[in-house]
Amino acid sequence: MVYRQKDKPEFNVRRSQLLTPFGIGALMDVNNQSVMIADSEYWNTNKCEKVHDVRLEKAMNAEGFIEPPFKEADDIVGKRFPQWYFSPEDRSLKKIDSWRQLVEAKGIPGLVKAFNQKPIDIRKRRTELVPVRIICACCNGHAQDFPWLEWVHEGLCYDSYKDHEITLGSTAQSGSISDLIVSCKRCNKSRNLAGVFDEKNFPRQLEKLGIGCKGEYIWKQEENRSKCDKEVHVLLRNANNFFFPNISSSVNIPFKENKLIESIQSDEYYGVLESELRGISKEKGIEKLEKDELVNKMITRLAEKIEHNFDEVKNSISVKFFNETSEEYPDTVMDYRRAEFEVLSGKEKYDEDSERFKIKVFNPEEFSEHTYSELLNGITLVHQLEVVSALRSYSRLQTTDSELMKEQVLEGEEVLGESQEISLRRKDNYYVGMRSLGEGIFFSIDNEEVKKWKFKIKDSEISNKIFKKLSNVRFSDEENYISPDYYLIHTLSHLFIKELSMSSGYSSSSLKERIYYSDEVGKEMYGVLIYTSSSDSEGTLGGLVKQGVPEKFFELLNAALEKAKWCSFDPVCIESESQGRDSLNGAACHACSLISETSCEKMNVFLDRRVLIGSLEEPGLGFFSGGSH
């Protein structure tokens, strides 16, 4: 499928939506059309702001991140997919190019332009065309049209029917896909769509038709097909499992050791230096730094602008582009977050002169008079924070649910579970990302109190029911979270978000959680950051951070725990062993513990109220049950 700029449909999408839900490779409906968001390589990067987070760049082995451009003509490209449209007037089914040819035959340029914005059937009172409801995809991230012609002409040679015209009708009995009938106008053959969603038998039917995966990454600027032997599955066009974005995020903490390189990256000269030094070998790069007059002149001007020594600036640039050190950097999400946890807990220093990160830490002795204070390690008001989120990859059919910070599969070359993680790394080694400013509340639970509680419940039904869920997990990375202490901190986060939404002025969908968890001996980590953020340069309004002052915080905590004792679906909910996706939840439902999926890191799983308040049979075994410690 060749992309033609003149055929580009007009559409509006918020910049933040280009990470999720409408990331590169995703489908969105526009003016009664179906559009796939295309490669960021199409973008005019001169209109894109570059974002830098030194820690995240190291973890993802990236040069940096580019934000989507502000609304400009032709900046964000969408490709029509599927290609097949039908006319509601006579149910004629054709590819979009065939419909366009009918319009072009009229010889009216304005009509062609109108067609590209909103496809119409020029034969029938200019009726709007409708994209077909079903498409095909494979677990290697490829997508393709359903084989309409081949389906209705089963058993015939393609050359004998390739020019036939077909229709898409319906028996109008139930409105289901199986009621749809594909018919050929010329040879009168017809066939319904019964069985196309049969995951076992449909791929075999395609094999009989001589059809397999075409290996198409439709969204890519360079549309070279790759060989693919994976089974093709049929999906509804708006199915949730067509596109799973994989996003890596970071609280961009200003560490003093990163101050110089951050100053360098924020200067306009850095972009010019980057174009001179990117993509060359270490030997040639170092030689260029030593001998190239233009490069050294730019470094001199850059050093003067940021008021740093020339040699220091030159060394930082050399390390950034050509350092091949084997220094280990955190691979997993939780290892990466440890540095954030240490700063938010007040244990590590940061550059307090920075405007992007401002916190106030309350130590336990400052709130010791409050109920449950002995269970907490500290409360931190985050007056200002910057979160950088990067769209690193996507998958189809199933989420990969990887806990790694960078993609593990480049264009489907390796297997990662059943679905592939398809890298969205750009040629310039940047990723699409967004920087957002906000505020938040951080609190951590005392490690020793968690140890005492885990020992107390180790042989209880509460603990046993959680560990039984190990047999339910689909992804090995999920096993790390099948533990009472993770259920504890995650459920508490959800209950606190629900309570905050009624007092902070923000809806629960505007609040997000960031869990800090590790049960590794000697490196335990039990923290929650609840924050809200906006891509606006001014950030947010300050209503959230006020709720973190100890007096108000414990008032909210008590209210959340009190509500956790009662659910409108009790006793069914409190006695439930299996709720949620893959039965990974216990006593947790929409009435008591679930929040917006955009707010939750784990898609509303690993939740159970009983770890907080106990069960009906064992009310004293909850972490916050009176007298349990």
XYZ file of C-alpha atoms in Angstrom:
629
model
C 0.000 0.000 0.000
C 1.702 3.208 -1.142
C 1.065 6.294 0.956
C 0.120 9.390 -0.995
C 0.079 12.726 0.810
C -2.847 13.996 -1.283
C -4.978 11.111 -0.042
C -4.408 11.965 3.621
C -7.682 12.184 5.571
C -8.074 15.121 7.944
C -8.354 14.291 11.601
C -7.786 15.821 15.008
C -6.082 14.028 17.860
C -4.663 15.394 21.103
C -0.896 15.130 21.331
C -1.042 13.058 24.509
C -3.338 10.560 22.757
C -0.520 9.739 20.332
C 1.027 7.653 23.092
C -2.192 5.989 24.157
C -4.812 5.052 23.050
C -3.911 6.243 19.524
C -0.223 5.418 19.374
C 1.648 4.545 16.196
C 0.005 1.440 14.722
C -3.363 2.010 16.428
C -6.711 2.583 14.704
C -9.060 5.503 15.235
C -12.365 6.442 13.618
C -12.368 9.761 11.753
C -15.281 11.168 9.746
C -16.792 7.725 9.262
C -13.376 6.435 8.170
C -10.921 4.107 9.853
C -7.394 5.505 10.100
C -4.171 3.907 11.323
C -1.758 6.323 12.987
C 1.408 6.237 10.889
C 5.123 6.359 11.597
C 6.653 9.325 13.433
C 9.280 9.318 10.659
C 6.677 11.257 8.625
C 6.739 14.113 11.118
C 8.566 17.346 10.507
C 10.896 17.127 13.501
C 11.635 20.856 13.213
C 8.148 21.330 14.657
C 8.705 18.751 17.404
C 10.111 19.629 20.800
C 12.817 17.306 22.074
C 12.556 15.999 25.623
C 15.449 14.664 27.664
C 15.537 12.525 30.800
C 19.080 11.300 31.415
C 18.035 8.285 33.492
C 15.343 7.137 31.060
C 17.645 7.610 28.081
C 20.244 5.348 29.687
C 17.669 2.720 30.625
C 16.201 2.645 27.101
C 19.519 3.156 25.299
C 17.994 6.165 23.533
C 19.236 9.577 22.422
C 16.085 11.208 23.750
C 12.387 11.685 23.056
C 10.383 13.842 20.657
C 6.964 15.212 21.470
C 4.280 15.077 18.762
C 4.078 18.347 16.803
C 1.478 20.952 17.595
C -1.402 21.002 15.120
C 0.064 21.760 11.717
C -1.145 20.704 8.268
C 0.160 17.289 7.242
C 2.223 16.732 10.407
C 0.416 13.730 11.848
C -0.138 11.133 9.156
C -2.942 8.599 9.170
C -3.308 5.769 6.661
C -6.699 4.373 5.756
C -7.116 0.879 7.075
C -8.989 -1.247 6.259
C -8.945 -0.478 2.525
C -12.381 -2.003 1.885
C -15.508 0.208 2.074
C -19.120 -0.559 1.221
C -21.997 1.629 0.111
C -25.127 1.478 2.315
C -27.220 2.138 -0.813
C -26.631 -1.103 -2.721
C -24.068 -2.809 -0.412
C -21.351 -2.681 -3.112
C -17.971 -3.566 -1.582
C -14.806 -2.104 -3.122
C -11.340 -0.974 -2.154
C -11.035 2.739 -1.446
C -8.954 3.268 -4.611
C -11.760 1.809 -6.745
C -14.277 4.165 -5.151
C -11.882 7.070 -5.745
C -11.541 6.190 -9.432
C -15.302 6.602 -9.840
C -14.994 10.111 -8.409
C -11.916 10.988 -10.489
C -13.806 9.929 -13.627
C -16.152 12.884 -13.062
C -13.199 15.223 -13.697
C -14.054 17.615 -10.849
C -10.912 18.330 -8.715
C -12.900 19.697 -5.780
C -14.909 16.488 -5.647
C -11.746 14.387 -5.349
C -10.508 16.548 -2.471
C -13.864 16.179 -0.726
C -13.687 12.407 -1.240
C -10.279 12.246 0.453
C -11.739 13.952 3.505
C -14.964 11.943 3.568
C -15.355 9.022 1.097
C -18.666 8.954 -0.770
C -20.454 6.780 -3.320
C -20.626 9.177 -6.271
C -23.141 6.915 -8.036
C -25.768 6.961 -5.312
C -26.722 10.429 -4.114
C -23.225 10.887 -2.664
C -23.909 8.488 0.176
C -21.087 8.210 2.696
C -19.108 4.992 2.394
C -18.607 2.782 5.437
C -15.400 0.886 6.306
C -15.828 -2.855 6.841
C -16.079 -4.036 10.426
C -13.479 -6.800 10.388
C -9.726 -6.876 9.799
C -6.897 -9.384 10.183
C -3.808 -9.332 12.407
C -1.098 -11.655 13.677
C 0.936 -11.818 16.876
C 4.001 -10.431 15.052
C 2.299 -7.032 14.976
C 1.245 -7.218 11.322
C -2.182 -6.201 10.005
C -3.960 -6.764 6.692
C -7.377 -6.634 5.070
C -9.798 -9.511 5.315
C -9.626 -11.518 2.020
C -13.096 -10.632 0.770
C -12.660 -11.727 -2.850
C -10.900 -14.963 -1.944
C -13.455 -15.764 0.748
C -16.475 -15.711 -1.537
C -14.636 -17.423 -4.420
C -13.278 -20.326 -2.381
C -11.793 -23.040 -4.578
C -11.369 -20.863 -7.681
C -8.191 -19.523 -9.292
C -7.563 -15.878 -8.347
C -7.100 -14.791 -11.972
C -10.614 -16.010 -12.767
C -12.307 -13.643 -10.312
C -9.869 -10.805 -9.566
C -12.011 -8.304 -11.519
C -15.356 -9.458 -10.115
C -17.502 -7.022 -8.148
C -18.849 -8.104 -4.787
C -21.417 -6.955 -2.249
C -21.670 -7.223 1.519
C -25.238 -8.009 2.507
C -26.995 -9.214 5.626
C -29.746 -11.634 6.536
C -30.815 -9.099 9.192
C -31.684 -11.836 11.660
C -29.501 -11.001 14.660
C -27.046 -8.346 13.511
C -24.074 -10.600 14.244
C -21.059 -11.048 11.979
C -22.276 -14.511 10.936
C -25.353 -12.870 9.373
C -23.191 -10.954 6.902
C -23.023 -12.469 3.419
C -20.426 -11.742 0.745
C -21.857 -12.165 -2.769
C -20.382 -11.893 -6.250
C -22.404 -9.921 -8.798
C -20.885 -11.723 -11.777
C -20.760 -15.412 -10.838
C -23.493 -15.337 -8.166
C -21.348 -17.137 -5.589
C -22.019 -16.196 -1.963
C -20.692 -17.081 1.462
C -21.484 -15.889 4.963
C -18.921 -14.947 7.607
C -19.800 -17.670 10.097
C -16.711 -19.024 11.817
C -14.304 -16.179 11.069
C -13.725 -15.636 14.802
C -12.927 -19.306 15.391
C -9.268 -19.010 16.422
C -8.538 -22.689 15.765
C -10.305 -23.291 12.471
C -10.163 -19.926 10.689
C -6.365 -20.017 10.037
C -6.874 -23.443 8.425
C -9.586 -22.039 6.190
C -7.183 -19.307 5.086
C -4.550 -21.940 4.312
C -7.029 -23.608 1.957
C -7.414 -20.254 0.211
C -3.635 -19.950 -0.052
C -3.593 -16.947 2.255
C -1.219 -16.296 5.131
C 0.229 -13.274 6.872
C 1.560 -10.740 4.360
C 4.075 -9.356 6.844
C 2.799 -5.768 6.551
C 3.580 -2.998 9.015
C 1.063 -0.629 7.459
C 2.062 2.257 9.725
C 5.707 2.277 8.623
C 7.129 4.905 6.325
C 9.218 2.261 4.587
C 6.715 -0.481 3.854
C 9.049 -3.389 3.181
C 7.228 -6.632 3.870
C 8.832 -9.182 6.148
C 8.376 -12.936 5.952
C 5.900 -14.106 8.584
C 4.601 -17.603 9.262
C 2.300 -16.694 12.159
C -1.410 -17.475 12.046
C -3.730 -14.701 10.928
C -6.704 -13.937 13.181
C -9.844 -11.926 12.495
C -10.677 -9.009 14.781
C -13.390 -6.422 14.919
C -11.968 -3.114 13.781
C -12.456 -1.525 17.206
C -11.347 -4.578 19.219
C -9.299 -3.806 22.321
C -6.718 -6.458 21.481
C -5.727 -4.925 18.149
C -3.272 -2.526 19.797
C -1.486 -2.741 23.137
C 0.908 0.198 23.700
C 4.008 -0.409 25.819
C 4.979 2.778 27.617
C 8.044 3.429 29.757
C 7.772 6.346 32.159
C 10.028 8.190 34.541
C 9.802 10.832 37.237
C 12.472 13.169 35.890
C 14.410 13.860 39.076
C 17.187 16.470 38.743
C 20.253 14.721 40.150
C 23.299 16.964 40.561
C 25.543 14.581 38.617
C 23.273 15.028 35.568
C 23.101 18.820 35.768
C 25.826 19.493 33.186
C 24.558 17.129 30.485
C 21.006 18.430 31.040
C 22.236 21.997 30.470
C 24.025 20.866 27.315
C 20.970 19.015 25.967
C 18.685 21.985 26.557
C 20.821 24.304 24.406
C 20.152 24.867 20.702
C 23.744 23.978 19.805
C 23.222 20.436 21.067
C 20.929 19.604 18.153
C 23.586 20.699 15.659
C 26.291 18.733 17.482
C 23.998 15.725 17.555
C 23.590 15.785 13.784
C 27.391 15.956 13.406
C 28.234 13.161 15.829
C 25.329 10.715 15.671
C 25.780 7.453 13.800
C 29.557 7.440 13.475
C 32.024 5.064 15.111
C 33.687 5.804 18.424
C 37.104 6.233 16.778
C 35.826 8.652 14.132
C 33.752 10.511 16.691
C 36.636 11.071 19.085
C 38.807 12.161 16.157
C 36.109 14.625 15.118
C 35.901 16.011 18.647
C 39.655 16.525 18.648
C 40.232 17.898 15.152
C 37.007 19.191 13.598
C 37.113 22.988 13.721
C 33.345 23.471 13.344
C 32.523 20.978 16.112
C 34.999 22.575 18.513
C 33.738 26.053 17.687
C 30.190 24.964 18.580
C 31.381 23.366 21.821
C 33.198 26.603 22.697
C 30.050 28.675 22.160
C 27.955 26.150 24.040
C 30.365 26.195 27.004
C 30.233 29.989 27.092
C 26.427 30.033 27.015
C 25.971 27.581 29.872
C 28.966 29.057 31.749
C 30.993 25.870 32.017
C 34.575 24.913 31.303
C 35.254 23.884 27.670
C 36.954 20.610 28.645
C 34.078 19.627 30.963
C 31.515 20.233 28.225
C 33.608 18.399 25.641
C 34.075 15.424 27.963
C 30.329 15.228 28.710
C 29.532 15.248 24.998
C 32.129 12.540 24.380
C 30.658 10.362 27.130
C 27.109 10.936 25.852
C 27.831 9.890 22.266
C 30.778 7.530 22.470
C 30.992 6.085 25.960
C 31.034 2.292 25.617
C 31.287 1.579 29.313
C 29.777 -1.661 30.601
C 28.136 0.228 33.451
C 25.034 -1.695 34.441
C 21.756 0.174 34.388
C 18.450 -1.033 35.831
C 16.674 -3.375 33.420
C 13.336 -3.757 35.170
C 10.712 -1.186 36.046
C 11.039 -1.586 39.806
C 14.848 -1.509 39.770
C 14.648 1.684 37.729
C 12.263 3.250 40.219
C 14.509 2.655 43.217
C 16.356 5.949 42.649
C 13.001 7.773 42.633
C 11.944 5.972 45.806
C 15.124 7.007 47.631
C 14.637 10.675 46.715
C 10.903 10.733 47.465
C 11.604 9.088 50.829
C 14.117 11.822 51.661
C 17.056 9.386 51.760
C 18.871 10.731 48.686
C 19.703 14.302 47.690
C 18.680 16.005 44.469
C 19.352 19.367 42.852
C 17.076 21.620 44.886
C 17.758 24.567 42.573
C 15.767 22.870 39.816
C 12.295 24.224 39.141
C 10.894 20.933 37.853
C 11.000 19.018 41.143
C 9.994 20.352 44.571
C 9.158 18.161 47.572
C 8.549 18.419 51.308
C 9.181 15.298 53.403
C 7.342 14.550 56.670
C 9.214 12.070 58.868
C 7.355 9.639 61.211
C 7.994 11.761 64.307
C 6.082 14.619 62.679
C 2.809 12.655 62.542
C 3.218 10.160 65.390
C -0.022 11.199 67.121
C -2.233 9.893 64.312
C -3.871 6.458 64.104
C -1.863 4.060 61.908
C 1.159 6.405 62.006
C 3.376 3.560 63.285
C 2.735 1.672 60.038
C 4.112 4.403 57.786
C 7.700 5.415 57.080
C 6.953 8.877 55.784
C 4.742 11.192 53.767
C 6.054 13.457 51.024
C 4.294 16.378 49.400
C 5.384 16.631 45.778
C 4.687 20.264 44.924
C 6.207 19.992 41.459
C 7.206 16.998 39.370
C 7.930 16.218 35.751
C 6.952 12.875 34.259
C 8.410 11.722 30.946
C 6.511 8.948 29.149
C 7.817 7.190 26.043
C 5.986 4.906 23.600
C 8.632 2.230 23.150
C 6.656 -0.479 21.321
C 3.302 -2.137 20.749
C 1.879 -5.642 20.463
C -1.217 -7.181 18.891
C -3.646 -9.889 20.045
C -2.059 -10.097 23.515
C -0.171 -7.750 25.768
C 3.429 -8.783 26.353
C 3.196 -7.397 29.906
C 6.967 -7.025 30.029
C 8.561 -5.500 33.117
C 11.669 -4.519 31.153
C 12.493 -0.884 30.509
C 13.303 -1.317 26.812
C 11.816 -3.353 23.993
C 12.983 -6.934 23.583
C 11.933 -7.501 19.983
C 12.795 -5.448 16.926
C 10.155 -5.848 14.222
C 9.088 -9.296 15.354
C 12.494 -10.957 15.052
C 12.309 -12.860 18.327
C 9.601 -14.527 20.368
C 8.489 -12.993 23.639
C 5.669 -15.155 24.932
C 2.922 -15.536 22.335
C 2.873 -11.952 21.069
C 5.746 -9.873 19.784
C 6.829 -6.506 21.077
C 7.295 -4.315 17.996
C 9.836 -1.564 18.510
C 8.879 2.038 17.730
C 12.452 3.281 18.005
C 13.113 5.921 15.346
C 16.072 5.912 12.950
C 17.649 8.767 14.916
C 17.418 6.628 18.086
C 14.659 8.780 19.562
C 11.252 7.612 20.764
C 7.949 9.446 20.715
C 7.426 10.793 24.209
C 5.611 13.388 26.264
C 6.678 15.559 29.154
C 4.007 16.515 31.653
C 4.119 18.616 34.798
C 2.109 17.948 37.907
C 1.887 17.429 41.646
C 1.444 14.462 43.911
C 1.490 12.715 47.270
C 3.987 10.008 48.133
C 3.867 7.714 51.154
C 5.757 4.597 52.142
C 4.921 1.720 54.472
C 7.355 0.591 57.157
C 9.363 -2.455 56.020
C 9.510 -4.039 59.469
C 5.757 -3.757 59.944
C 5.217 -5.489 56.599
C 7.585 -8.312 57.631
C 5.697 -8.826 60.921
C 2.372 -8.891 59.106
C 3.557 -11.327 56.405
C 4.849 -13.675 59.106
C 1.548 -13.448 60.961
C -0.596 -14.338 57.927
C 1.758 -16.840 56.255
C -0.487 -19.854 56.955
C -3.805 -18.000 56.741
C -6.523 -18.320 54.117
C -5.867 -14.705 53.077
C -2.276 -15.516 52.142
C -2.992 -18.949 50.668
C -5.705 -17.629 48.345
C -3.292 -15.073 46.929
C -0.470 -17.555 46.312
C -2.918 -19.936 44.601
C -3.214 -17.309 41.876
C 0.291 -18.209 40.679
C -1.369 -20.868 38.528
C -3.472 -18.167 36.811
C -0.727 -15.890 35.517
C -0.195 -15.724 31.754
C 3.128 -13.893 31.867
C 6.163 -14.813 33.921
C 6.715 -11.184 34.963
C 3.339 -11.220 36.711
C 4.571 -13.831 39.176
C 6.566 -11.114 40.950
C 3.312 -9.501 42.070
C 1.550 -12.575 43.430
C 2.394 -11.763 47.021
C 0.330 -10.378 49.920
C 2.614 -7.344 50.302
C 2.079 -6.235 46.688
C -1.674 -6.772 46.985
C -1.478 -4.675 50.157
C 0.231 -1.661 48.645
C -1.681 -1.790 45.357
C -5.110 -2.084 46.966
C -4.275 0.722 49.395
C -3.298 2.910 46.445
C -6.664 2.316 44.759
C -8.679 3.039 47.878
C -6.703 6.213 48.490
C -7.265 7.403 44.911
C -11.013 6.855 45.279
C -10.980 8.889 48.486
C -8.813 11.655 47.008
C -11.168 12.051 44.064
C -13.850 13.237 46.479
C -11.668 15.779 48.273
C -8.984 17.080 45.904
C -11.101 18.458 43.072
C -9.694 15.935 40.603
C -11.703 13.039 39.205
C -10.276 9.567 39.825
C -9.493 9.275 36.101
C -7.228 12.342 36.416
C -5.166 10.716 39.166
C -2.483 8.122 38.477
C -0.584 5.709 40.659
C 3.093 4.823 40.586
C 3.958 1.826 42.752
C 7.396 1.292 44.294
C 7.712 -2.338 45.296
C 10.431 -4.835 46.105
C 10.447 -7.725 48.571
C 14.142 -8.473 48.028
C 15.761 -9.002 51.433
C 17.624 -5.889 52.489
C 16.181 -3.889 49.581
C 12.502 -3.826 50.514
C 10.501 -1.037 48.928
C 6.838 -0.301 49.672
C 5.823 3.109 48.376
C 3.015 4.792 46.440
C 3.086 8.009 44.450
C -0.355 9.321 43.538
C -0.072 12.193 41.118
C -1.822 14.204 38.467
C -0.120 15.829 35.531
C -0.783 17.958 32.496
C 1.148 18.655 29.315
C 0.386 22.340 29.887
C 3.509 24.314 30.779
C 1.900 25.539 33.993
C 1.244 22.038 35.303
C -1.673 21.535 37.693
C -3.598 23.530 40.260
C -2.299 22.482 43.680
C -5.489 20.877 44.979
C -3.924 17.450 45.338
C -0.798 18.250 47.319
C -2.857 19.960 50.045
C -4.446 16.594 50.821
C -1.045 15.191 51.808
C -0.546 17.323 54.911
C -0.436 14.742 57.767
C -3.669 15.806 59.452
C -5.615 15.621 56.193
C -3.714 12.544 54.979
C -4.682 10.418 57.970
C -8.251 11.669 57.796
C -8.409 10.368 54.216
C -6.630 7.127 55.149
C -9.123 6.395 57.922
C -12.052 7.157 55.624
C -10.640 4.893 52.893
C -10.118 1.987 55.302
C -13.570 2.423 56.803
C -15.157 2.250 53.344
C -13.046 -0.813 52.546
C -14.944 -2.690 55.251
C -18.196 -2.356 53.363
C -18.935 -2.989 49.703
C -22.405 -2.805 48.168
C -21.759 -6.277 46.721
C -20.872 -7.824 50.078
C -20.956 -10.563 51.202
C -20.368 -11.831 47.650
C -17.370 -9.542 47.090
C -15.618 -10.024 50.455
C -15.910 -13.811 50.129
C -14.826 -13.935 46.497
C -11.628 -15.789 45.634
C -11.533 -15.039 41.909
C -12.454 -11.770 40.239
C -10.939 -9.675 37.470
C -8.735 -10.617 34.538
C -7.400 -14.183 34.851
C -9.013 -14.307 38.323
C -6.067 -12.340 39.742
C -8.253 -10.311 42.121
C -9.800 -11.395 45.373
C -12.243 -9.179 47.246
C -12.137 -6.303 44.783
C -14.865 -5.075 42.429
C -16.006 -1.881 40.726
C -18.032 -0.888 43.751
C -15.106 -0.918 46.186
C -11.603 -1.135 44.708
C -11.417 -0.750 40.935
C -10.519 2.596 39.372
C -10.113 3.934 35.851
C -7.724 1.720 33.882
C -5.833 4.824 32.792
C -5.088 5.469 36.467
C -3.969 1.948 37.367
C -0.563 0.560 36.419
C -1.756 -3.036 36.372
C -5.074 -2.839 34.515
C -7.045 -3.313 37.745
C -5.554 -6.632 38.849
C -3.602 -7.744 41.972
C -6.256 -6.310 44.309
C -7.851 -7.697 47.472
C -9.454 -5.693 50.309
C -8.871 -8.526 52.768
C -5.153 -7.769 53.025
C -6.119 -4.392 54.489
C -9.079 -5.128 56.738
C -9.135 -8.921 57.117
C -11.783 -11.428 56.075
C -15.138 -12.262 57.644
C -13.582 -15.346 59.277
C -10.275 -13.666 60.191
C -10.957 -9.934 60.672
C -7.781 -9.434 62.709
C -5.372 -10.437 59.948
C -5.607 -7.306 57.818
C -2.550 -5.046 57.816
C -4.642 -2.194 59.222
C -6.756 -4.363 61.557
C -6.617 -3.136 65.131
C -4.138 -4.980 67.315
C -2.594 -6.897 64.453
C 0.907 -5.591 65.034
